[in-house]
């Protein structure tokens, strides 16, 4: 977010200035306020060809604010869609266990003295991969047609003074990862057992899951596409 404006609004304004025509941006997905994206793809249409993508990228970065950076601009097929053509998405959630002002905006501080039970949390990750319906982790007011997601990977890892949760799936529901992390933290603190996750998922009830973890620790980390169908 940038001064209360959505990233899409800021980006479209910059594109319009550079292209000298209105531009509509379609991204691979939407993130809550405070959530970060290490990698994100988006597409837009323009009436004039971009002669030098490298120069266009450099000029676009010059217009955009410092908290948004463009890595590449490249042509795709007319029917390519940044959101619907994505086949896999990966998120990471960062949790630091020692107070650190440099991680304040990009990681969630875990202030409790008792260490989290990582084996229990990873046991819960294994249970997570057994299910496909994750309505219990979705925002209540949402217009999705299905709550089915195929989770391919979920695990917690340790780094010095930090824990990292990685989850990969074909799609995600609104608020899903933050709700999963919040529930996992309750398991790690011994407030729930890993096996209790089964009852939470099978309830299809958001109220049965834990509170959503803070937004600043979450990153959209990677988005994958069938590039042979996307590129010209």
Short mmCIF file of C-alpha atoms in Angstrom, two decimals:
data_model
loop_
_atom_site.label_atom_id
_atom_site.label_comp_id
_atom_site.label_asym_id
_atom_site.label_seq_id
_atom_site.Cartn_x
_atom_site.Cartn_y
_atom_site.Cartn_z
CA UNK A 1 0.00 0.00 0.00
CA UNK A 2 1.16 3.55 -0.69
CA UNK A 3 -0.23 6.47 1.37
CA UNK A 4 -3.65 4.81 1.60
CA UNK A 5 -3.82 4.09 -2.14
CA UNK A 6 -3.87 0.55 -3.49
CA UNK A 7 -0.79 -0.62 -5.36
CA UNK A 8 -2.91 -1.18 -8.47
CA UNK A 9 -4.09 2.45 -8.46
CA UNK A 10 -0.54 3.77 -8.07
CA UNK A 11 0.74 1.44 -10.78
CA UNK A 12 -2.00 2.32 -13.27
CA UNK A 13 -1.36 6.01 -12.72
CA UNK A 14 2.36 5.52 -13.48
CA UNK A 15 1.59 3.42 -16.55
CA UNK A 16 -0.84 6.02 -17.85
CA UNK A 17 1.80 8.76 -17.58
CA UNK A 18 4.38 6.68 -19.42
CA UNK A 19 2.07 5.28 -22.12
CA UNK A 20 0.14 8.56 -22.51
CA UNK A 21 -3.09 6.57 -22.46
CA UNK A 22 -5.26 4.95 -19.76
CA UNK A 23 -3.94 1.59 -18.60
CA UNK A 24 -5.79 -1.21 -16.77
CA UNK A 25 -3.63 -3.57 -14.74
CA UNK A 26 -4.57 -7.19 -13.97
CA UNK A 27 -2.39 -8.85 -11.33
CA UNK A 28 -1.84 -12.49 -10.40
CA UNK A 29 -3.80 -11.87 -7.22
CA UNK A 30 -4.74 -9.40 -4.50
CA UNK A 31 -3.09 -9.07 -1.12
CA UNK A 32 -4.34 -7.56 2.13
CA UNK A 33 -3.00 -4.23 3.33
CA UNK A 34 0.45 -4.74 4.83
CA UNK A 35 1.19 -7.99 2.96
CA UNK A 36 4.29 -8.00 0.74
CA UNK A 37 5.11 -9.57 -2.62
CA UNK A 38 8.62 -10.81 -3.38
CA UNK A 39 7.37 -11.81 -6.83
CA UNK A 40 4.20 -10.70 -8.61
CA UNK A 41 3.09 -10.78 -12.23
CA UNK A 42 0.57 -8.49 -13.90
CA UNK A 43 -0.53 -7.77 -17.45
CA UNK A 44 -1.82 -4.71 -19.27
CA UNK A 45 -2.81 -3.82 -22.84
CA UNK A 46 -1.49 -0.85 -24.79
CA UNK A 47 -2.15 0.41 -28.31
CA UNK A 48 1.49 1.14 -29.17
CA UNK A 49 4.30 -1.46 -29.14
CA UNK A 50 7.01 -1.02 -26.51
CA UNK A 51 10.21 -0.58 -28.52
CA UNK A 52 12.64 -1.13 -25.65
CA UNK A 53 11.27 -3.15 -22.70
CA UNK A 54 14.47 -2.53 -20.71
CA UNK A 55 14.19 1.25 -21.11
CA UNK A 56 10.45 1.13 -20.43
CA UNK A 57 11.10 -0.75 -17.18
CA UNK A 58 13.76 1.79 -16.13
CA UNK A 59 11.47 4.75 -16.84
CA UNK A 60 8.53 3.11 -15.07
CA UNK A 61 10.64 2.52 -11.95
CA UNK A 62 11.56 6.20 -12.07
CA UNK A 63 7.88 7.16 -11.77
CA UNK A 64 6.84 4.57 -9.19
CA UNK A 65 7.34 5.20 -5.44
CA UNK A 66 10.28 3.51 -3.67
CA UNK A 67 8.15 0.71 -2.21
CA UNK A 68 7.21 -0.68 -5.66
CA UNK A 69 9.87 -2.08 -8.03
CA UNK A 70 9.51 -3.54 -11.53
CA UNK A 71 12.01 -6.22 -12.57
CA UNK A 72 11.01 -6.95 -16.18
CA UNK A 73 8.51 -5.95 -18.84
CA UNK A 74 7.90 -8.47 -21.61
CA UNK A 75 5.31 -9.28 -24.26
CA UNK A 76 2.86 -12.16 -23.82
CA UNK A 77 0.17 -13.67 -26.02
CA UNK A 78 -3.08 -11.72 -26.37
CA UNK A 79 -5.07 -14.36 -24.47
CA UNK A 80 -2.59 -14.63 -21.57
CA UNK A 81 -4.05 -13.79 -18.15
CA UNK A 82 -1.90 -13.00 -15.11
CA UNK A 83 -4.45 -14.35 -12.64
CA UNK A 84 -6.23 -17.25 -14.32
CA UNK A 85 -3.18 -18.76 -16.06
CA UNK A 86 -1.14 -19.09 -12.86
CA UNK A 87 -0.71 -22.76 -11.92
CA UNK A 88 1.06 -22.52 -8.54
CA UNK A 89 1.55 -19.88 -5.89
CA UNK A 90 3.89 -19.94 -2.93
CA UNK A 91 3.68 -17.85 0.24
CA UNK A 92 6.17 -17.47 3.06
CA UNK A 93 5.45 -16.18 6.55
CA UNK A 94 8.33 -14.82 8.66
CA UNK A 95 8.34 -14.85 12.43
CA UNK A 96 11.24 -13.39 14.45
CA UNK A 97 11.79 -14.52 18.02
CA UNK A 98 14.13 -11.72 19.10
CA UNK A 99 13.02 -8.09 19.08
CA UNK A 100 14.53 -6.49 15.99
CA UNK A 101 13.53 -3.04 14.70
CA UNK A 102 14.89 -3.88 11.24
CA UNK A 103 12.33 -6.68 10.83
CA UNK A 104 9.43 -4.69 12.21
CA UNK A 105 7.68 -4.19 8.85
CA UNK A 106 8.61 -7.48 7.17
CA UNK A 107 8.23 -10.08 9.92
CA UNK A 108 5.97 -10.80 12.88
CA UNK A 109 7.55 -10.58 16.33
CA UNK A 110 6.88 -13.57 18.59
CA UNK A 111 7.38 -12.09 22.08
CA UNK A 112 6.61 -15.16 24.21
CA UNK A 113 9.46 -16.72 26.20
CA UNK A 114 8.34 -20.32 25.65
CA UNK A 115 9.75 -21.74 22.38
CA UNK A 116 7.23 -22.93 19.81
CA UNK A 117 6.85 -26.69 19.35
CA UNK A 118 8.10 -26.98 15.77
CA UNK A 119 7.61 -30.76 15.46
CA UNK A 120 3.95 -30.32 16.44
CA UNK A 121 3.53 -27.51 13.91
CA UNK A 122 5.11 -29.59 11.14
CA UNK A 123 2.89 -32.52 12.09
CA UNK A 124 -0.06 -30.18 11.56
CA UNK A 125 1.39 -29.24 8.16
CA UNK A 126 1.21 -32.89 7.15
CA UNK A 127 -2.47 -32.98 8.13
CA UNK A 128 -3.06 -29.80 6.13
CA UNK A 129 -1.91 -31.56 2.95
CA UNK A 130 -4.54 -34.28 3.41
CA UNK A 131 -7.44 -31.88 2.81
CA UNK A 132 -8.73 -29.76 -0.07
CA UNK A 133 -11.67 -27.78 1.37
CA UNK A 134 -10.33 -24.85 3.40
CA UNK A 135 -13.48 -22.83 4.04
CA UNK A 136 -12.51 -22.71 7.74
CA UNK A 137 -9.52 -20.51 6.84
CA UNK A 138 -11.35 -18.19 4.43
CA UNK A 139 -12.72 -14.72 5.05
CA UNK A 140 -16.42 -15.06 5.80
CA UNK A 141 -17.56 -12.42 3.30
CA UNK A 142 -16.12 -13.64 0.02
CA UNK A 143 -17.59 -14.27 -3.42
CA UNK A 144 -15.50 -17.32 -4.40
CA UNK A 145 -17.31 -20.21 -6.11
CA UNK A 146 -15.26 -22.92 -4.41
CA UNK A 147 -13.16 -23.33 -1.27
CA UNK A 148 -11.09 -26.13 -2.79
CA UNK A 149 -7.31 -25.66 -2.87
CA UNK A 150 -4.63 -28.26 -3.58
CA UNK A 151 -1.84 -27.73 -1.03
CA UNK A 152 1.36 -29.24 -2.41
CA UNK A 153 3.81 -28.11 0.25
CA UNK A 154 3.63 -26.82 3.82
CA UNK A 155 6.42 -26.74 6.40
CA UNK A 156 8.12 -24.69 9.11
CA UNK A 157 11.88 -24.10 9.07
CA UNK A 158 14.26 -22.42 11.49
CA UNK A 159 16.78 -19.66 10.85
CA UNK A 160 18.82 -17.74 13.46
CA UNK A 161 16.25 -16.00 15.69
CA UNK A 162 13.58 -16.61 13.05
CA UNK A 163 10.98 -19.14 11.91
CA UNK A 164 9.74 -19.40 8.32
CA UNK A 165 6.47 -21.01 7.19
CA UNK A 166 6.31 -22.02 3.51
CA UNK A 167 3.11 -23.08 1.77
CA UNK A 168 2.52 -23.83 -1.91
CA UNK A 169 -0.84 -24.49 -3.58
CA UNK A 170 -2.64 -24.13 -6.88
CA UNK A 171 -4.74 -21.31 -5.39
CA UNK A 172 -5.42 -19.57 -2.08
CA UNK A 173 -8.52 -18.10 -0.44
CA UNK A 174 -8.69 -14.60 1.02
CA UNK A 175 -6.89 -14.46 4.37
CA UNK A 176 -6.17 -18.21 4.15
CA UNK A 177 -2.44 -18.19 4.91
CA UNK A 178 -2.72 -15.75 7.81
CA UNK A 179 -5.52 -17.86 9.33
CA UNK A 180 -3.44 -21.02 8.94
CA UNK A 181 -0.42 -19.37 10.58
CA UNK A 182 -2.53 -18.08 13.46
CA UNK A 183 -3.88 -21.60 14.05
CA UNK A 184 -0.39 -23.11 13.76
CA UNK A 185 0.92 -20.71 16.39
CA UNK A 186 -1.76 -21.91 18.81
CA UNK A 187 -0.62 -25.48 18.12
CA UNK A 188 3.00 -24.46 18.64
CA UNK A 189 2.15 -22.90 21.99
CA UNK A 190 0.31 -26.02 23.14
CA UNK A 191 -3.14 -24.42 23.10
CA UNK A 192 -4.32 -26.95 20.51
CA UNK A 193 -3.08 -30.38 19.49
CA UNK A 194 -1.90 -31.00 15.92
CA UNK A 195 -4.73 -33.52 15.44
CA UNK A 196 -7.29 -30.85 16.37
CA UNK A 197 -6.62 -29.37 12.94
CA UNK A 198 -8.76 -32.13 11.42
CA UNK A 199 -11.84 -31.02 13.34
CA UNK A 200 -11.19 -27.38 12.45
CA UNK A 201 -10.95 -28.11 8.72
CA UNK A 202 -13.93 -30.49 8.70
CA UNK A 203 -16.09 -27.90 10.51
CA UNK A 204 -15.90 -25.51 7.51
CA UNK A 205 -16.32 -22.79 10.15
CA UNK A 206 -13.91 -19.83 10.31
CA UNK A 207 -14.75 -19.35 13.99
CA UNK A 208 -13.14 -22.71 14.83
CA UNK A 209 -9.72 -21.66 13.51
CA UNK A 210 -7.24 -19.35 15.21
CA UNK A 211 -6.93 -15.60 14.81
CA UNK A 212 -5.28 -14.32 11.64
CA UNK A 213 -1.56 -13.68 12.03
CA UNK A 214 -0.44 -10.05 11.45
CA UNK A 215 -0.11 -9.01 7.80
CA UNK A 216 3.47 -7.74 7.86
CA UNK A 217 5.02 -11.23 8.15
CA UNK A 218 3.40 -12.54 4.95
CA UNK A 219 5.00 -12.55 1.50
CA UNK A 220 3.66 -13.77 -1.81
CA UNK A 221 6.91 -15.46 -2.73
CA UNK A 222 6.51 -17.09 -6.13
CA UNK A 223 3.97 -17.46 -8.94
CA UNK A 224 4.35 -20.10 -11.65
CA UNK A 225 2.91 -20.22 -15.18
CA UNK A 226 2.93 -22.59 -18.18
CA UNK A 227 5.30 -20.26 -20.01
CA UNK A 228 5.08 -22.24 -23.26
CA UNK A 229 1.45 -21.09 -23.46
CA UNK A 230 2.08 -17.54 -22.24
CA UNK A 231 5.02 -16.30 -24.29
CA UNK A 232 4.60 -15.53 -28.01
#
